[in-house]
């Protein structure tokens, strides 16, 4: 069974890199631009992981984490955010809001295949 991932990644560079890596690994990935559609998809699909660019201007990542973690069923979904390494305040806010992991963009890029690969 293929891994199911949702993503809120608005940056074209990162979105194309995530999409290409997911395709190479046989991972199902769907991108969402709005908070309501992402939360609805999470409820409907029960993804293995939600990836969020914390700098996404179209979707408030902190609000997303709070909504997901406040819902008993959705709170179990792993939520991984990535950010510019110089914005440590954003990292702390995301962790406080409920993100399971928050990593710098450079680490996200370097470890993307490991992050997306299906569990054995």
PDB file of C-alpha atoms in Angstrom:
ATOM      1  CA  UNK A   1       0.000   0.000   0.000  1.00  0.00           C
ATOM      2  CA  UNK A   2       1.431   3.368  -1.044  1.00  0.00           C
ATOM      3  CA  UNK A   3       2.149   6.032   1.523  1.00  0.00           C
ATOM      4  CA  UNK A   4      -0.349   8.908   1.552  1.00  0.00           C
ATOM      5  CA  UNK A   5       0.968  12.435   2.190  1.00  0.00           C
ATOM      6  CA  UNK A   6      -0.653  15.867   2.118  1.00  0.00           C
ATOM      7  CA  UNK A   7       1.389  19.001   1.565  1.00  0.00           C
ATOM      8  CA  UNK A   8       1.004  22.738   2.008  1.00  0.00           C
ATOM      9  CA  UNK A   9       3.996  23.890   0.029  1.00  0.00           C
ATOM     10  CA  UNK A  10       3.475  27.032  -2.002  1.00  0.00           C
ATOM     11  CA  UNK A  11       7.080  27.663  -3.069  1.00  0.00           C
ATOM     12  CA  UNK A  12       7.376  26.365  -6.650  1.00  0.00           C
ATOM     13  CA  UNK A  13      10.958  25.142  -6.162  1.00  0.00           C
ATOM     14  CA  UNK A  14      10.153  23.069  -3.086  1.00  0.00           C
ATOM     15  CA  UNK A  15       6.801  21.870  -4.442  1.00  0.00           C
ATOM     16  CA  UNK A  16       8.399  20.535  -7.631  1.00  0.00           C
ATOM     17  CA  UNK A  17      11.180  18.881  -5.643  1.00  0.00           C
ATOM     18  CA  UNK A  18       8.677  17.248  -3.277  1.00  0.00           C
ATOM     19  CA  UNK A  19       6.463  16.096  -6.170  1.00  0.00           C
ATOM     20  CA  UNK A  20       9.380  14.607  -8.135  1.00  0.00           C
ATOM     21  CA  UNK A  21      10.774  12.792  -5.107  1.00  0.00           C
ATOM     22  CA  UNK A  22       7.341  11.432  -4.163  1.00  0.00           C
ATOM     23  CA  UNK A  23       6.779  10.152  -7.703  1.00  0.00           C
ATOM     24  CA  UNK A  24      10.178   8.461  -7.740  1.00  0.00           C
ATOM     25  CA  UNK A  25       9.332   6.704  -4.468  1.00  0.00           C
ATOM     26  CA  UNK A  26       5.788   5.743  -5.477  1.00  0.00           C
ATOM     27  CA  UNK A  27       4.290   7.927  -2.745  1.00  0.00           C
ATOM     28  CA  UNK A  28       0.832   9.490  -3.160  1.00  0.00           C
ATOM     29  CA  UNK A  29       1.033  13.222  -2.483  1.00  0.00           C
ATOM     30  CA  UNK A  30      -1.625  15.907  -2.773  1.00  0.00           C
ATOM     31  CA  UNK A  31      -0.935  19.624  -2.462  1.00  0.00           C
ATOM     32  CA  UNK A  32      -3.385  22.034  -0.839  1.00  0.00           C
ATOM     33  CA  UNK A  33      -3.362  25.814  -0.861  1.00  0.00           C
ATOM     34  CA  UNK A  34      -6.144  26.554   1.609  1.00  0.00           C
ATOM     35  CA  UNK A  35      -6.497  25.668   5.256  1.00  0.00           C
ATOM     36  CA  UNK A  36     -10.071  24.393   4.936  1.00  0.00           C
ATOM     37  CA  UNK A  37      -9.286  22.064   2.026  1.00  0.00           C
ATOM     38  CA  UNK A  38      -6.225  20.654   3.783  1.00  0.00           C
ATOM     39  CA  UNK A  39      -8.125  19.956   7.004  1.00  0.00           C
ATOM     40  CA  UNK A  40     -11.004  18.376   5.046  1.00  0.00           C
ATOM     41  CA  UNK A  41      -8.565  16.190   3.095  1.00  0.00           C
ATOM     42  CA  UNK A  42      -6.850  15.138   6.325  1.00  0.00           C
ATOM     43  CA  UNK A  43     -10.192  14.097   7.816  1.00  0.00           C
ATOM     44  CA  UNK A  44     -11.205  12.210   4.675  1.00  0.00           C
ATOM     45  CA  UNK A  45      -7.914  10.543   3.783  1.00  0.00           C
ATOM     46  CA  UNK A  46      -6.132   9.999   7.130  1.00  0.00           C
ATOM     47  CA  UNK A  47      -2.692  10.688   5.624  1.00  0.00           C
ATOM     48  CA  UNK A  48       0.533   9.275   7.028  1.00  0.00           C
ATOM     49  CA  UNK A  49       2.133  12.721   7.041  1.00  0.00           C
ATOM     50  CA  UNK A  50       1.372  16.376   6.388  1.00  0.00           C
ATOM     51  CA  UNK A  51       4.250  18.522   5.122  1.00  0.00           C
ATOM     52  CA  UNK A  52       4.026  22.277   5.664  1.00  0.00           C
ATOM     53  CA  UNK A  53       6.233  25.104   4.494  1.00  0.00           C
ATOM     54  CA  UNK A  54       6.009  27.406   7.515  1.00  0.00           C
ATOM     55  CA  UNK A  55       6.562  30.376   5.196  1.00  0.00           C
ATOM     56  CA  UNK A  56       3.491  29.571   3.109  1.00  0.00           C
ATOM     57  CA  UNK A  57       1.666  32.902   2.843  1.00  0.00           C
ATOM     58  CA  UNK A  58      -1.615  31.343   1.688  1.00  0.00           C
ATOM     59  CA  UNK A  59      -2.037  29.023   4.645  1.00  0.00           C
ATOM     60  CA  UNK A  60      -1.357  29.847   8.297  1.00  0.00           C
ATOM     61  CA  UNK A  61       0.712  26.919   9.549  1.00  0.00           C
ATOM     62  CA  UNK A  62       0.159  27.745  13.214  1.00  0.00           C
ATOM     63  CA  UNK A  63      -3.629  27.734  12.743  1.00  0.00           C
ATOM     64  CA  UNK A  64      -3.353  24.444  10.863  1.00  0.00           C
ATOM     65  CA  UNK A  65      -1.447  22.775  13.692  1.00  0.00           C
ATOM     66  CA  UNK A  66      -3.897  24.029  16.306  1.00  0.00           C
ATOM     67  CA  UNK A  67      -6.900  22.788  14.292  1.00  0.00           C
ATOM     68  CA  UNK A  68      -5.408  19.367  13.663  1.00  0.00           C
ATOM     69  CA  UNK A  69      -4.126  18.801  17.180  1.00  0.00           C
ATOM     70  CA  UNK A  70      -7.456  19.900  18.718  1.00  0.00           C
ATOM     71  CA  UNK A  71      -9.285  17.114  16.848  1.00  0.00           C
ATOM     72  CA  UNK A  72      -8.867  13.716  18.491  1.00  0.00           C
ATOM     73  CA  UNK A  73      -8.801  11.798  15.183  1.00  0.00           C
ATOM     74  CA  UNK A  74      -6.594  14.250  13.292  1.00  0.00           C
ATOM     75  CA  UNK A  75      -4.162  14.826  16.152  1.00  0.00           C
ATOM     76  CA  UNK A  76      -2.482  11.496  15.405  1.00  0.00           C
ATOM     77  CA  UNK A  77      -1.354  12.596  11.934  1.00  0.00           C
ATOM     78  CA  UNK A  78       2.355  13.420  11.875  1.00  0.00           C
ATOM     79  CA  UNK A  79       2.856  17.103  11.100  1.00  0.00           C
ATOM     80  CA  UNK A  80       6.262  18.152   9.752  1.00  0.00           C
ATOM     81  CA  UNK A  81       7.132  21.777   9.063  1.00  0.00           C
ATOM     82  CA  UNK A  82      10.176  23.312   7.473  1.00  0.00           C
ATOM     83  CA  UNK A  83      11.461  26.867   7.774  1.00  0.00           C
ATOM     84  CA  UNK A  84      14.301  29.253   7.013  1.00  0.00           C
ATOM     85  CA  UNK A  85      16.973  28.482   9.606  1.00  0.00           C
ATOM     86  CA  UNK A  86      17.249  32.139  10.643  1.00  0.00           C
ATOM     87  CA  UNK A  87      13.633  32.310  11.837  1.00  0.00           C
ATOM     88  CA  UNK A  88      13.900  30.360  15.059  1.00  0.00           C
ATOM     89  CA  UNK A  89      10.888  32.220  16.513  1.00  0.00           C
ATOM     90  CA  UNK A  90       8.761  30.603  13.804  1.00  0.00           C
ATOM     91  CA  UNK A  91      10.237  27.221  14.673  1.00  0.00           C
ATOM     92  CA  UNK A  92       9.371  27.638  18.360  1.00  0.00           C
ATOM     93  CA  UNK A  93       5.835  28.857  17.545  1.00  0.00           C
ATOM     94  CA  UNK A  94       5.222  25.867  15.272  1.00  0.00           C
ATOM     95  CA  UNK A  95       6.396  23.388  17.897  1.00  0.00           C
ATOM     96  CA  UNK A  96       4.270  25.090  20.545  1.00  0.00           C
ATOM     97  CA  UNK A  97       1.229  24.914  18.229  1.00  0.00           C
ATOM     98  CA  UNK A  98       1.610  21.154  17.830  1.00  0.00           C
ATOM     99  CA  UNK A  99       3.989  20.363  14.970  1.00  0.00           C
ATOM    100  CA  UNK A 100       5.660  17.016  15.594  1.00  0.00           C
ATOM    101  CA  UNK A 101       8.852  18.039  13.807  1.00  0.00           C
ATOM    102  CA  UNK A 102      10.165  21.368  12.550  1.00  0.00           C
ATOM    103  CA  UNK A 103      13.364  21.344  10.525  1.00  0.00           C
ATOM    104  CA  UNK A 104      15.380  23.888   8.530  1.00  0.00           C
ATOM    105  CA  UNK A 105      14.788  23.998   4.773  1.00  0.00           C
ATOM    106  CA  UNK A 106      18.333  22.798   4.130  1.00  0.00           C
ATOM    107  CA  UNK A 107      17.745  19.651   6.200  1.00  0.00           C
ATOM    108  CA  UNK A 108      14.354  19.147   4.550  1.00  0.00           C
ATOM    109  CA  UNK A 109      15.961  19.302   1.095  1.00  0.00           C
ATOM    110  CA  UNK A 110      18.828  17.035   2.075  1.00  0.00           C
ATOM    111  CA  UNK A 111      16.630  14.398   3.754  1.00  0.00           C
ATOM    112  CA  UNK A 112      13.540  14.636   1.537  1.00  0.00           C
ATOM    113  CA  UNK A 113      13.722  11.093   0.178  1.00  0.00           C
ATOM    114  CA  UNK A 114      14.119   9.695   3.711  1.00  0.00           C
ATOM    115  CA  UNK A 115      11.177  11.828   4.926  1.00  0.00           C
ATOM    116  CA  UNK A 116       8.865  10.685   2.119  1.00  0.00           C
ATOM    117  CA  UNK A 117       9.860   7.051   1.741  1.00  0.00           C
ATOM    118  CA  UNK A 118       7.327   4.414   2.690  1.00  0.00           C
ATOM    119  CA  UNK A 119       7.834   2.737   6.026  1.00  0.00           C
ATOM    120  CA  UNK A 120       9.054  -0.828   5.853  1.00  0.00           C
TER     121      UNK A 120
END
